Amino acid sequence: DIQMTQSPSSLSASVGDRVTITCRASQSIDNHLNWYQQIPGTAPKLLIYAASALQSGVPSRFSGSGSGTDFTLTISSLQPEDFATYYCQQSYNSPRTFGRGTTVDVK
Amino acid sequence: QVQLVQSGAEVKKSGASVKVSCKASGYTFTTYGISWVRQAPGQGLEWMGWISAYNGNTNYAQNLQGRVTMTRDTSTRTVYMELRSLGSDDTAVYFCVREGQTGTTVYFQYWGQGTLVTVSS
């Protein structure tokens, strides 16, 4: 199975901050990497697919980059509604595996 | 609009089985596969398996092989996930998810609201 390692596991930030979350795959997954946001008590929401494509309706302050094994999710200017947990997920092969998540909370 | 509506919360005894349903609307049912993802309390996301709504083909996570069965009913646009021999570590919220695909990249595009399954001894 492909292991997905996210860092950091948590971070504290303020509104307006630039936030970067990284995800590393245990083998090359080309660009088959997706990012999700989950607010407690709700279902995850797709933010980015194919490493850098913004899902329809997602604000442009979210962006993704990377290919191969190393990927990044960036929030250019953190907004109050962005305090949540973020997961990366590979769809290169089965089983579809997720990172353990990065929780962004208030500094 | 695409909607996935899941059945309600369940409480089961250890060793029992649970069957969760997921009713789809707002798109051509047989065009997209459905995955099931679960989340134990305070934990991350775990992919459980996938079913083709077109022909019913399945692909299960190895750690659940033999305990999980996914089926679909095209007449009612409903997908089912049955998990047997429940243990306390099966206590989780279970999500059905409709896939999307762009090129060769597949992603979990639309999520059900989740079904809490609680296993008690």
Short mmCIF file of N, CA, C and O in Angstrom, two decimals, chain A residues 31-34 36 38 42-46 49-50 55 87 89 91 94-96 98-100, chain B residues 37 39 43-47 59 61-62 95 99 102 104-113:
data_model
loop_
_atom_site.label_atom_id
_atom_site.label_comp_id
_atom_site.label_asym_id
_atom_site.label_seq_id
_atom_site.Cartn_x
_atom_site.Cartn_y
_atom_site.Cartn_z
N ASN A 31 0.53 12.69 -10.60
CA ASN A 31 -0.24 13.80 -10.04
C ASN A 31 -1.57 13.34 -9.45
O ASN A 31 -2.51 14.12 -9.30
N HIS A 32 -1.65 12.05 -9.08
CA HIS A 32 -2.90 11.49 -8.59
C HIS A 32 -3.08 11.76 -7.11
O HIS A 32 -3.12 10.83 -6.28
N LEU A 33 -3.19 13.04 -6.77
CA LEU A 33 -3.22 13.46 -5.39
C LEU A 33 -4.36 14.46 -5.20
O LEU A 33 -4.49 15.41 -5.99
N ASN A 34 -5.18 14.21 -4.20
CA ASN A 34 -6.34 15.05 -3.93
C ASN A 34 -6.27 15.59 -2.50
O ASN A 34 -5.68 14.95 -1.63
N TYR A 36 -8.66 17.34 0.73
CA TYR A 36 -9.99 17.51 1.30
C TYR A 36 -9.91 18.35 2.57
O TYR A 36 -8.90 18.31 3.29
N GLN A 38 -12.09 19.05 6.16
CA GLN A 38 -13.17 18.55 6.99
C GLN A 38 -13.34 19.44 8.22
O GLN A 38 -12.41 19.63 9.00
N THR A 42 -18.91 17.25 10.15
CA THR A 42 -19.41 17.27 8.77
C THR A 42 -18.58 16.33 7.90
O THR A 42 -17.51 15.87 8.29
N ALA A 43 -19.09 16.05 6.70
CA ALA A 43 -18.37 15.22 5.76
C ALA A 43 -17.21 16.00 5.16
O ALA A 43 -17.27 17.23 5.04
N PRO A 44 -16.14 15.32 4.76
CA PRO A 44 -15.05 15.99 4.05
C PRO A 44 -15.56 16.64 2.77
O PRO A 44 -16.57 16.22 2.19
N LYS A 45 -14.81 17.64 2.33
CA LYS A 45 -15.15 18.38 1.12
C LYS A 45 -13.93 18.40 0.22
O LYS A 45 -12.82 18.70 0.68
N LEU A 46 -14.13 18.09 -1.05
CA LEU A 46 -13.04 18.10 -2.02
C LEU A 46 -12.60 19.53 -2.30
O LEU A 46 -13.42 20.38 -2.64
N TYR A 49 -8.04 18.50 -6.82
CA TYR A 49 -7.84 17.17 -7.38
C TYR A 49 -6.72 17.24 -8.42
O TYR A 49 -6.37 18.31 -8.90
N ALA A 50 -6.18 16.07 -8.73
CA ALA A 50 -5.05 15.98 -9.68
C ALA A 50 -3.95 16.97 -9.30
O ALA A 50 -3.38 17.66 -10.16
N GLN A 55 -11.31 22.47 -7.30
CA GLN A 55 -12.68 22.01 -7.45
C GLN A 55 -13.60 23.22 -7.60
O GLN A 55 -13.41 24.26 -6.95
N TYR A 87 -6.87 16.76 4.65
CA TYR A 87 -6.35 15.43 4.33
C TYR A 87 -5.89 15.39 2.87
O TYR A 87 -6.59 15.89 1.98
N GLN A 89 -4.91 12.57 -0.21
CA GLN A 89 -5.35 11.21 -0.58
C GLN A 89 -4.80 10.88 -1.95
O GLN A 89 -4.88 11.70 -2.86
N SER A 91 -4.87 8.62 -5.43
CA SER A 91 -5.75 7.78 -6.25
C SER A 91 -4.93 7.12 -7.36
O SER A 91 -5.46 6.79 -8.43
N SER A 94 -5.03 1.18 -5.83
CA SER A 94 -5.85 0.70 -4.74
C SER A 94 -4.96 -0.06 -3.76
O SER A 94 -4.06 -0.80 -4.18
N PRO A 95 -5.18 0.12 -2.46
CA PRO A 95 -6.25 0.88 -1.82
C PRO A 95 -5.99 2.39 -1.84
O PRO A 95 -4.84 2.82 -1.74
N ARG A 96 -7.08 3.13 -1.99
CA ARG A 96 -6.98 4.58 -1.90
C ARG A 96 -6.57 4.93 -0.48
O ARG A 96 -7.28 4.61 0.46
N PHE A 98 -5.23 7.71 2.57
CA PHE A 98 -5.25 9.09 3.03
C PHE A 98 -4.05 9.37 3.93
O PHE A 98 -3.55 8.47 4.62
N GLY A 99 -3.64 10.64 3.97
CA GLY A 99 -2.76 11.08 5.03
C GLY A 99 -3.52 11.12 6.34
O GLY A 99 -4.75 10.99 6.37
N ARG A 100 -2.80 11.30 7.44
CA ARG A 100 -3.42 11.30 8.77
C ARG A 100 -4.09 12.62 9.13
O ARG A 100 -4.75 12.71 10.16
N VAL B 37 -16.05 5.18 2.85
CA VAL B 37 -14.95 5.67 3.67
C VAL B 37 -15.46 5.75 5.10
O VAL B 37 -16.58 6.22 5.33
N GLN B 39 -14.63 6.70 9.40
CA GLN B 39 -13.83 7.55 10.29
C GLN B 39 -14.18 7.22 11.73
O GLN B 39 -15.29 7.51 12.20
N GLN B 43 -10.42 10.15 14.73
CA GLN B 43 -9.37 9.58 13.87
C GLN B 43 -9.49 10.07 12.43
O GLN B 43 -10.37 10.88 12.11
N GLY B 44 -8.61 9.57 11.58
CA GLY B 44 -8.59 9.96 10.18
C GLY B 44 -9.54 9.14 9.33
O GLY B 44 -10.42 8.43 9.82
N LEU B 45 -9.35 9.26 8.02
CA LEU B 45 -10.24 8.65 7.04
C LEU B 45 -9.65 7.33 6.53
O LEU B 45 -8.46 7.26 6.24
N GLU B 46 -10.51 6.33 6.42
CA GLU B 46 -10.09 5.01 5.96
C GLU B 46 -10.98 4.58 4.80
O GLU B 46 -12.20 4.44 4.97
N TRP B 47 -10.38 4.33 3.65
CA TRP B 47 -11.13 3.81 2.50
C TRP B 47 -11.45 2.34 2.73
O TRP B 47 -10.57 1.55 3.08
N ASN B 59 -14.29 -3.79 -5.23
CA ASN B 59 -12.88 -3.83 -4.86
C ASN B 59 -12.83 -3.40 -3.39
O ASN B 59 -13.17 -2.27 -3.06
N ALA B 61 -10.98 -3.13 0.54
CA ALA B 61 -9.73 -3.02 1.27
C ALA B 61 -9.37 -4.38 1.84
O ALA B 61 -10.25 -5.12 2.34
N GLN B 62 -8.11 -4.72 1.77
CA GLN B 62 -7.67 -6.06 2.16
C GLN B 62 -8.02 -6.37 3.61
O GLN B 62 -8.38 -7.50 3.94
N PHE B 95 -19.17 6.89 5.52
CA PHE B 95 -19.57 7.79 4.45
C PHE B 95 -19.62 7.03 3.13
O PHE B 95 -18.70 6.26 2.82
N GLU B 99 -17.57 9.07 -6.84
CA GLU B 99 -16.32 9.47 -7.44
C GLU B 99 -16.56 10.48 -8.56
O GLU B 99 -17.63 10.57 -9.13
N THR B 102 -11.20 13.02 -13.82
CA THR B 102 -10.68 13.90 -14.85
C THR B 102 -9.43 13.26 -15.41
O THR B 102 -8.47 13.03 -14.66
N THR B 104 -7.11 10.56 -15.95
CA THR B 104 -6.95 9.30 -15.23
C THR B 104 -7.01 9.50 -13.72
O THR B 104 -6.82 8.55 -12.97
N THR B 105 -7.27 10.71 -13.27
CA THR B 105 -7.32 10.98 -11.83
C THR B 105 -8.74 10.84 -11.32
O THR B 105 -9.66 11.47 -11.83
N VAL B 106 -8.88 10.02 -10.30
CA VAL B 106 -10.17 9.79 -9.66
C VAL B 106 -10.15 10.50 -8.31
O VAL B 106 -9.13 10.51 -7.62
N TYR B 107 -11.27 11.06 -7.94
CA TYR B 107 -11.34 11.78 -6.66
C TYR B 107 -12.72 11.58 -6.05
O TYR B 107 -13.67 11.19 -6.73
N PHE B 108 -12.80 11.82 -4.75
CA PHE B 108 -14.05 11.67 -4.01
C PHE B 108 -14.79 13.00 -4.04
O PHE B 108 -14.50 13.89 -3.25
N GLN B 109 -15.73 13.10 -4.97
CA GLN B 109 -16.31 14.40 -5.29
C GLN B 109 -17.52 14.75 -4.44
O GLN B 109 -17.67 15.88 -4.00
N TYR B 110 -18.42 13.79 -4.25
CA TYR B 110 -19.65 14.06 -3.50
C TYR B 110 -19.78 13.07 -2.36
O TYR B 110 -19.65 11.86 -2.58
N TRP B 111 -20.06 13.59 -1.17
CA TRP B 111 -20.10 12.77 0.04
C TRP B 111 -21.50 12.71 0.62
O TRP B 111 -22.23 13.72 0.60
N GLY B 112 -21.89 11.55 1.13
CA GLY B 112 -23.10 11.45 1.92
C GLY B 112 -22.89 12.15 3.26
O GLY B 112 -21.77 12.56 3.59
N GLN B 113 -23.96 12.22 4.03
CA GLN B 113 -23.89 12.95 5.30
C GLN B 113 -23.23 12.15 6.41
O GLN B 113 -22.90 12.69 7.46
#
